[in-house]
PDB file of C-alpha atoms in Angstrom:
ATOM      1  CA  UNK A   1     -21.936   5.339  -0.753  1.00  0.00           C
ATOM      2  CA  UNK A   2     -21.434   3.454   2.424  1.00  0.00           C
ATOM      3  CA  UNK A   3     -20.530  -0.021   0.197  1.00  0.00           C
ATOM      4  CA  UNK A   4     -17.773   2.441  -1.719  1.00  0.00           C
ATOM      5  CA  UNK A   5     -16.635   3.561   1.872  1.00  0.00           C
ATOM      6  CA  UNK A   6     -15.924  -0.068   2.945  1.00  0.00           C
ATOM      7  CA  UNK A   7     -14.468  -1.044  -0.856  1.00  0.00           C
ATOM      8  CA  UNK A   8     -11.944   1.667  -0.593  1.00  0.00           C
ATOM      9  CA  UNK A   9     -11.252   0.356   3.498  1.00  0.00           C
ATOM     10  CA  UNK A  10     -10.693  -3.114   2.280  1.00  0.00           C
ATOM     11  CA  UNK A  11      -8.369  -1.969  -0.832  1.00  0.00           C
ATOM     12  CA  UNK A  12      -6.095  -0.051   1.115  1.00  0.00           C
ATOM     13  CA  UNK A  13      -5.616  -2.529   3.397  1.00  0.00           C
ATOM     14  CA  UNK A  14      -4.044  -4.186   0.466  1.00  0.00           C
ATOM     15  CA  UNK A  15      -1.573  -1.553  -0.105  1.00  0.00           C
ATOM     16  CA  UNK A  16      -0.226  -2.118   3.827  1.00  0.00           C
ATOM     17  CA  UNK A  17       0.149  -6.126   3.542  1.00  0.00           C
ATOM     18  CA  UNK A  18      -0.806  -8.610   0.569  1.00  0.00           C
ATOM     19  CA  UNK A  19      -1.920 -12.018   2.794  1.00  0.00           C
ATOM     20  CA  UNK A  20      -2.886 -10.824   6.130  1.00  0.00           C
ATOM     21  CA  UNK A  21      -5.933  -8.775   4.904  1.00  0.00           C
ATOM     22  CA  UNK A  22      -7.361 -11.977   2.329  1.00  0.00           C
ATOM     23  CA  UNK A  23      -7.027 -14.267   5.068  1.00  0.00           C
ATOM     24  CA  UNK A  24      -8.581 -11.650   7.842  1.00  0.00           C
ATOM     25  CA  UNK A  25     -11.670 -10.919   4.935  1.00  0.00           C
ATOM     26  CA  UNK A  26     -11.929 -15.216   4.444  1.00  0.00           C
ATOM     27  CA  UNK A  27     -11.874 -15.769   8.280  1.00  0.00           C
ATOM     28  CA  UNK A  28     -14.549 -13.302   8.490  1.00  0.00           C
ATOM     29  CA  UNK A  29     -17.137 -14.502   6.252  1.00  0.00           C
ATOM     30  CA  UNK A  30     -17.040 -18.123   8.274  1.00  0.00           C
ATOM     31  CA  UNK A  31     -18.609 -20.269   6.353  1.00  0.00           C
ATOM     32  CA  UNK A  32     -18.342 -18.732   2.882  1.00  0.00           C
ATOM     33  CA  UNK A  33     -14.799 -19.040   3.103  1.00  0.00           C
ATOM     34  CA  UNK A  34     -13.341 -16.809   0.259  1.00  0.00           C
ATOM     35  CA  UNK A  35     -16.473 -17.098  -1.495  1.00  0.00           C
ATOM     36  CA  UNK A  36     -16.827 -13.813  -2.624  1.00  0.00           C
ATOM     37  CA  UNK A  37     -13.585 -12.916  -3.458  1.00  0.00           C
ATOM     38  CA  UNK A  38     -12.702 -13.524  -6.907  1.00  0.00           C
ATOM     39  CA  UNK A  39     -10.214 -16.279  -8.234  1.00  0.00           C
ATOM     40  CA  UNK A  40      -9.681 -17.049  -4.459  1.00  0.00           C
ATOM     41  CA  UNK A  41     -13.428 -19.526  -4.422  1.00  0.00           C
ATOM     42  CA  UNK A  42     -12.143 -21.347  -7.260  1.00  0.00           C
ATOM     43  CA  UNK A  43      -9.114 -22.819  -5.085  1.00  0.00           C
ATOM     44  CA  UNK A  44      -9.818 -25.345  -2.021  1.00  0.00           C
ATOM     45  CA  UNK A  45     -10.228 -23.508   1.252  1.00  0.00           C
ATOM     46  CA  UNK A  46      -7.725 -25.706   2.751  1.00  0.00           C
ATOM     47  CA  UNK A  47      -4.902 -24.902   0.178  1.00  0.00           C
ATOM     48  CA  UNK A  48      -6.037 -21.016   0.394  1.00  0.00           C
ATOM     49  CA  UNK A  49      -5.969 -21.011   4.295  1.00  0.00           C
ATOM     50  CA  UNK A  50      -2.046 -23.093   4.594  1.00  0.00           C
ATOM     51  CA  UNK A  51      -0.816 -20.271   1.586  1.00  0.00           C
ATOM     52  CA  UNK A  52      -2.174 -17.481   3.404  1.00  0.00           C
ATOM     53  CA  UNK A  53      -1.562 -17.952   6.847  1.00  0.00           C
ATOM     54  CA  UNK A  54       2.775 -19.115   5.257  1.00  0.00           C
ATOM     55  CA  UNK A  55       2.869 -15.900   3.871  1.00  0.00           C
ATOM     56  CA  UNK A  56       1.255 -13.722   6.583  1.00  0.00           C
ATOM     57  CA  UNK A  57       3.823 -15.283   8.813  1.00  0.00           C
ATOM     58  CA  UNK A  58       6.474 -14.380   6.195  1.00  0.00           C
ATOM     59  CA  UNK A  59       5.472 -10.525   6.340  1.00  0.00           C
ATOM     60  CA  UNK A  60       5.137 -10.340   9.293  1.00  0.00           C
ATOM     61  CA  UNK A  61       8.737 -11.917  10.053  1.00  0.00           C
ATOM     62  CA  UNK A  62      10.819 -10.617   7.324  1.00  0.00           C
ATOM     63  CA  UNK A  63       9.422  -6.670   7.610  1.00  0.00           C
ATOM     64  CA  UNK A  64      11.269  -6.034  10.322  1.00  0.00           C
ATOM     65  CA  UNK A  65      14.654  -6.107   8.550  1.00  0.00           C
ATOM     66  CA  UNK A  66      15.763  -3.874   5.909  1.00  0.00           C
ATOM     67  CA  UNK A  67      17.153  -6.683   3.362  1.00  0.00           C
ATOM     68  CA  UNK A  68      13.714  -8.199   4.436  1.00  0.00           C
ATOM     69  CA  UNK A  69      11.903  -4.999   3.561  1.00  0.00           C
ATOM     70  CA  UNK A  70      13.658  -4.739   0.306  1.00  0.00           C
ATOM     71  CA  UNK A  71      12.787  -8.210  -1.055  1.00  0.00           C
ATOM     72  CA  UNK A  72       9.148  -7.786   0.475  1.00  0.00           C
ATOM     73  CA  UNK A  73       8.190  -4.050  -1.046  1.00  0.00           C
ATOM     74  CA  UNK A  74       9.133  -5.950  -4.295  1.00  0.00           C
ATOM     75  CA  UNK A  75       6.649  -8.768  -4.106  1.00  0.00           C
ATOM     76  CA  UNK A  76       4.073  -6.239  -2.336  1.00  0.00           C
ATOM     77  CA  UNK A  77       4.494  -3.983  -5.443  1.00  0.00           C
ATOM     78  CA  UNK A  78       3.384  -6.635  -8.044  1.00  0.00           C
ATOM     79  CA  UNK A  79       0.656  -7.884  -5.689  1.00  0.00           C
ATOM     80  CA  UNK A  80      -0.651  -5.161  -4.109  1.00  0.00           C
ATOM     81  CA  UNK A  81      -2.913  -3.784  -7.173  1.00  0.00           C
ATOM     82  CA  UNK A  82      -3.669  -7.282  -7.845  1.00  0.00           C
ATOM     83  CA  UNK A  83      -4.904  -8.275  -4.157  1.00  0.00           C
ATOM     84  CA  UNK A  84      -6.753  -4.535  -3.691  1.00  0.00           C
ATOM     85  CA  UNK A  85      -8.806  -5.290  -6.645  1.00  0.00           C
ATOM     86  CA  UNK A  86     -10.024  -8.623  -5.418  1.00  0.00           C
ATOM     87  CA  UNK A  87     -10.472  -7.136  -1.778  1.00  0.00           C
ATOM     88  CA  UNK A  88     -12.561  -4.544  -3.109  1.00  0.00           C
ATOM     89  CA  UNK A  89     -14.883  -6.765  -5.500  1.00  0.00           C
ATOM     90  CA  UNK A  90     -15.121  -8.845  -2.685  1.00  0.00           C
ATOM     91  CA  UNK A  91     -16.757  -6.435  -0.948  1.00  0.00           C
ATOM     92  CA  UNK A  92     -18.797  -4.946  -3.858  1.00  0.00           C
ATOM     93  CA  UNK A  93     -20.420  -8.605  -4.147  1.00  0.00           C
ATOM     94  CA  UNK A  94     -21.166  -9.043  -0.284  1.00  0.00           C
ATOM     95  CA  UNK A  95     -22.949  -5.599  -0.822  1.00  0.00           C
ATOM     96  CA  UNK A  96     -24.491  -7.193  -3.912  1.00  0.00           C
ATOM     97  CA  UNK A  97     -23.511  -4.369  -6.279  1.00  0.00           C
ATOM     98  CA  UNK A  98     -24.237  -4.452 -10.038  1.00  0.00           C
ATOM     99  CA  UNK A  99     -21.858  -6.285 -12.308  1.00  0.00           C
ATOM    100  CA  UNK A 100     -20.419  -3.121 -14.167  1.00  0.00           C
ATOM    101  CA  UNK A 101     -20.105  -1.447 -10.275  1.00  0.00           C
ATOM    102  CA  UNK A 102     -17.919  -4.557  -8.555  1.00  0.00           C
ATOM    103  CA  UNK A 103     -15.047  -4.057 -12.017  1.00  0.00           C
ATOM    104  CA  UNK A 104     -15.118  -0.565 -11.420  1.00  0.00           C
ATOM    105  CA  UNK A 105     -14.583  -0.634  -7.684  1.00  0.00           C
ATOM    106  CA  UNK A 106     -11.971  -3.707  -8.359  1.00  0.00           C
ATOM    107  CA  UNK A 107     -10.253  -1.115 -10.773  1.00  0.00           C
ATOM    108  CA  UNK A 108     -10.348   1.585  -8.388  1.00  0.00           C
ATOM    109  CA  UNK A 109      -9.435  -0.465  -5.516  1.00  0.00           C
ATOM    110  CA  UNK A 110      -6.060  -2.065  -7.128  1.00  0.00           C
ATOM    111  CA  UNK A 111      -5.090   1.523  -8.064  1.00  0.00           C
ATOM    112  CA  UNK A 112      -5.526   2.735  -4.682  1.00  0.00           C
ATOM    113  CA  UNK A 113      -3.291  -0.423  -3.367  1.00  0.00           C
ATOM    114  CA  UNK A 114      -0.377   0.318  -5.895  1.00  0.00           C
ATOM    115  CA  UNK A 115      -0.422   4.096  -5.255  1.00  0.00           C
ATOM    116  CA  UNK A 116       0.035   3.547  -1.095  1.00  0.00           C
ATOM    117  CA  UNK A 117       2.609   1.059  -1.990  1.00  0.00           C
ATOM    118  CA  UNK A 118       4.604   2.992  -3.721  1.00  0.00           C
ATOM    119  CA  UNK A 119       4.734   5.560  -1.044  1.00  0.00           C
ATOM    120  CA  UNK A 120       5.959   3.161   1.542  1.00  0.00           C
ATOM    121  CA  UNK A 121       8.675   2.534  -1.048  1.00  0.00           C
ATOM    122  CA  UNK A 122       9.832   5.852  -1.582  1.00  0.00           C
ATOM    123  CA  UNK A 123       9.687   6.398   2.398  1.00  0.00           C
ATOM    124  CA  UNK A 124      11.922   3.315   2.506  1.00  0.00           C
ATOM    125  CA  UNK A 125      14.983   5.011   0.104  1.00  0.00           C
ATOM    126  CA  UNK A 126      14.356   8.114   1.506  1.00  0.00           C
ATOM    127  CA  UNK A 127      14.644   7.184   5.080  1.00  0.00           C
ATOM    128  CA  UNK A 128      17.057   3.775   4.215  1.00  0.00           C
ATOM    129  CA  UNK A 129      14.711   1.384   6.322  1.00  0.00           C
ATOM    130  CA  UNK A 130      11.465   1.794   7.759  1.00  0.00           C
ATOM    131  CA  UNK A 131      11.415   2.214  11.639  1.00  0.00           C
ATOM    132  CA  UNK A 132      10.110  -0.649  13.989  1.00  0.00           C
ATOM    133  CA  UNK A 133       7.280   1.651  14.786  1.00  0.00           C
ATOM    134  CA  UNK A 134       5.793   1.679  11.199  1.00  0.00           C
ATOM    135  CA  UNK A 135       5.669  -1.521  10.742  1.00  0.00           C
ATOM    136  CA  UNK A 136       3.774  -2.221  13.950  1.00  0.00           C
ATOM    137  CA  UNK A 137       1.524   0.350  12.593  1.00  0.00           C
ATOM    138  CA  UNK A 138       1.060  -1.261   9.036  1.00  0.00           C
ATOM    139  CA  UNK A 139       0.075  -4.440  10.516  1.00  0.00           C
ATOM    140  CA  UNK A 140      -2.159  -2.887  13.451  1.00  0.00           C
ATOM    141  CA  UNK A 141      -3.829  -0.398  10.579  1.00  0.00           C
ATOM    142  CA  UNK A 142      -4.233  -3.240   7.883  1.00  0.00           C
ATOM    143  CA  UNK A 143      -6.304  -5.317  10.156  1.00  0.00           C
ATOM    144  CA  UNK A 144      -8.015  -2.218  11.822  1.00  0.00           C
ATOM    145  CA  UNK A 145      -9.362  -1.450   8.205  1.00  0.00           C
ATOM    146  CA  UNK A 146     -10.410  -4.897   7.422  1.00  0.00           C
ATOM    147  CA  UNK A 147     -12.302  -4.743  10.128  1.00  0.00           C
ATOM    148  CA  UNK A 148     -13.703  -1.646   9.058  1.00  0.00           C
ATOM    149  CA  UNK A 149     -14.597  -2.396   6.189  1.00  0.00           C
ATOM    150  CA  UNK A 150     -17.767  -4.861   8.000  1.00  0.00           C
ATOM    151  CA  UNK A 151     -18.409  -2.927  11.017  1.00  0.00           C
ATOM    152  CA  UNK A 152     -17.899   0.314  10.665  1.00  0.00           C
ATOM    153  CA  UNK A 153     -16.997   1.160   6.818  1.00  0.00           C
ATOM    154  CA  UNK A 154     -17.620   4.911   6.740  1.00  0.00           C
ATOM    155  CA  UNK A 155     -14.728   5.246   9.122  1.00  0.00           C
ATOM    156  CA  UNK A 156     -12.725   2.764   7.154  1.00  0.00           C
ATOM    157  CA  UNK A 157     -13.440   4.645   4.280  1.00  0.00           C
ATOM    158  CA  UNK A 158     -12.286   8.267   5.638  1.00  0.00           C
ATOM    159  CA  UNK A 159      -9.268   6.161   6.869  1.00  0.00           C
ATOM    160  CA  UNK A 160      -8.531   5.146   3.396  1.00  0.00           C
ATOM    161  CA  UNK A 161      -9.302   8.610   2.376  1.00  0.00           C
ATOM    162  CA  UNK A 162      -6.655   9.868   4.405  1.00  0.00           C
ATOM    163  CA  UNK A 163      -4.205   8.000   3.605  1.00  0.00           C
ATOM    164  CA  UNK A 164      -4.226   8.683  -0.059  1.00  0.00           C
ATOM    165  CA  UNK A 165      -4.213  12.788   1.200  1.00  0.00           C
ATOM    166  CA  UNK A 166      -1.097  11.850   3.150  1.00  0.00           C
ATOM    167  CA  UNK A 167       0.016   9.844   0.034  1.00  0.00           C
ATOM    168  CA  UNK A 168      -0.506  13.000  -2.263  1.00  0.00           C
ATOM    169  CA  UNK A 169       1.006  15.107   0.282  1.00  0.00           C
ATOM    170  CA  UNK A 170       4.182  12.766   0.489  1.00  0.00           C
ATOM    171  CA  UNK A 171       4.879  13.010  -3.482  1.00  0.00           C
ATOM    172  CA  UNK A 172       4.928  16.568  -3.273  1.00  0.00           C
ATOM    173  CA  UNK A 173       7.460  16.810   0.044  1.00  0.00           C
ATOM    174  CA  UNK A 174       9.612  14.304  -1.967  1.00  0.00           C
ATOM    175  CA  UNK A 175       9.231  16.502  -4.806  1.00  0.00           C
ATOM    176  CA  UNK A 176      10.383  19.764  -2.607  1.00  0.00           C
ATOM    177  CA  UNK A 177      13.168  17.746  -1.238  1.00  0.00           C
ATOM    178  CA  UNK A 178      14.829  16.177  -4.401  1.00  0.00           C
ATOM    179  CA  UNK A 179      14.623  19.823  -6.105  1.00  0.00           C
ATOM    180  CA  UNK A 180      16.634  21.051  -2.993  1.00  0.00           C
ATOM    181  CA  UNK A 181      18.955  18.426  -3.597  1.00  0.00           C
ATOM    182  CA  UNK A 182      19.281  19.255  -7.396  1.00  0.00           C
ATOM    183  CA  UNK A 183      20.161  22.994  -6.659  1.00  0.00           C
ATOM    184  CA  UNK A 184      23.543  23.053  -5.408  1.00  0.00           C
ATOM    185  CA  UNK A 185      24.687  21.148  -8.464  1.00  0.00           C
ATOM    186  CA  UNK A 186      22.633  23.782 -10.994  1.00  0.00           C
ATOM    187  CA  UNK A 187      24.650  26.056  -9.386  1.00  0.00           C
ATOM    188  CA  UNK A 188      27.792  24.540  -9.613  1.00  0.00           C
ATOM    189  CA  UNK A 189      27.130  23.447 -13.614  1.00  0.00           C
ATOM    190  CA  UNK A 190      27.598  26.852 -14.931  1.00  0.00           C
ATOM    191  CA  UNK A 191      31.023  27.381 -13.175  1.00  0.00           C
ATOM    192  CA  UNK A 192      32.557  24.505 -14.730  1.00  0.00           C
ATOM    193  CA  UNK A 193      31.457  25.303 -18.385  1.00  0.00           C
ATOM    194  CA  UNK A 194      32.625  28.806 -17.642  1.00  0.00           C
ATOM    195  CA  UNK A 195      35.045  30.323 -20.703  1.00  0.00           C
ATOM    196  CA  UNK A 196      38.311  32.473 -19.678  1.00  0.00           C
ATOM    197  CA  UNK A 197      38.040  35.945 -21.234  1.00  0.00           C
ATOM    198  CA  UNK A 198      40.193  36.352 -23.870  1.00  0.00           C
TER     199      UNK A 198
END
C-alpha cells in the first residue's frame, strides 16, 4: 500500500509540471540516473539531463504569463498522462513490484496526471489566467511530492489523494456555475418563440 501511496505522489506531480518532476526523480536516484524510469534509460544521461533541465527552465519562465500559460497547458495536456505513467512505473520498479502491478500503476498514474491537468485548464478559462500565487504553488507542490514520494510517501499519497477530491469537487462547482449561466437564456427562449393570440 505504501509503494501505491508514493506511485500516486510521483504521478500527480506530473499533472503540476511535465520536466521538473523527471529531472527531480533522475537527480534523486544518483547514480542510476533515470534508470528506472521507462523509455528515459534508453537515452544518454547527458542528452536526458540538457532536455530536462531546457524545459524546466521553460515552465518555469513562460507560466507566469497568460499567452505563456496558454501555449504551456497545451503541451502539459499531451504530456502529462504520458510523463505520470512513467513517474509512476518508475516508482513501482524501485519498489520492485510485479510486472502486471508497475502497467497498472503506470495506467493509473497517467490518468491521474491528465485528470489534474485538465482542472488547471478549466481554472485557467474560468478565471482568464492563473494568479502568480498558483503557480508558485504548482512548482513548490510538484517538487514537495517528488520528494514525497522517497521519504515520506504515505503523506505524498494523501496529498495526491486530495487533490483528485478537490479535482472532483471543482467539476461539480463548474458544473453549478455553467448551469447558472445557462438559466437566464432558458428563460428568455420561450419569450421569443412566443405566438400572438389570435
Amino acid at each position: 500500500m505504501i509503494e501505491i501511496l508514493a506511485a500516486l505522489s510521483a504521478s500527480s506531480a506530473a499533472g503540476l509540471r511535465i520536466a521538473l518532476p523527471l529531472l527531480i526523480i533522475g537527480l534523486l536516484q544518483g547514480e542510476d540516473l533515470w534508470s528506472r524510469v521507462p523509455i528515459l534509460s534508453q537515452v544518454p544521461p547527458p542528452v536526458v539531463i540538457g532536455v530536462l533541465v531546457s524545459w524546466s527552465l521553460l515552465e518555469v519562465s513562460i507560466s507566469k504569463r497568460r499567452l505563456g500559460q496558454r501555449a504551456l497547458q497545451i503541451i502539459q495536456v499531451i504530456f502529462s498522462p504520458i510523463v505520470g505513467a512513467l513517474m509512476g512505473m518508475a516508482i513501482a520498479r524501485v519498489a520492485a513490484m510485479s510486472p502486471w502491478l508497475v502497467g497498472l500503476i503506470g495506467v493509473v498514474g497517467g490518468l491521474l496526471a491528465l485528470v489534474l491537468q485538465l482542472v488547471q485548464i478549466g481554472w485557467f478559462y474560468r478565471l482568464r489566467k492563473l494568479p502568480l500565487w498558483m503557480i508558485f504553488a504548482q512548482d513548490s507542490l510538484c517538487i514537495i511530492l517528488v520528494f514525497f514520494a522517497f521519504d515520506a510517501p504515505r503523506q505524498g499519497g494523501l496529498i495526491a489523494l486530495l487533490l483528485l477530491w478537490l479535482a472532483i469537487r471543482s467539476s461539480k462547482e463548474w458544473r453549478r456555475w455553467y448551469a447558472e449561466q445557462a438559466h437566464p437564456r432558458d428563460r428568455q427562449q420561450p419569450r421569443r418563440h412566443k405566438q400572438e393570440p389570435d
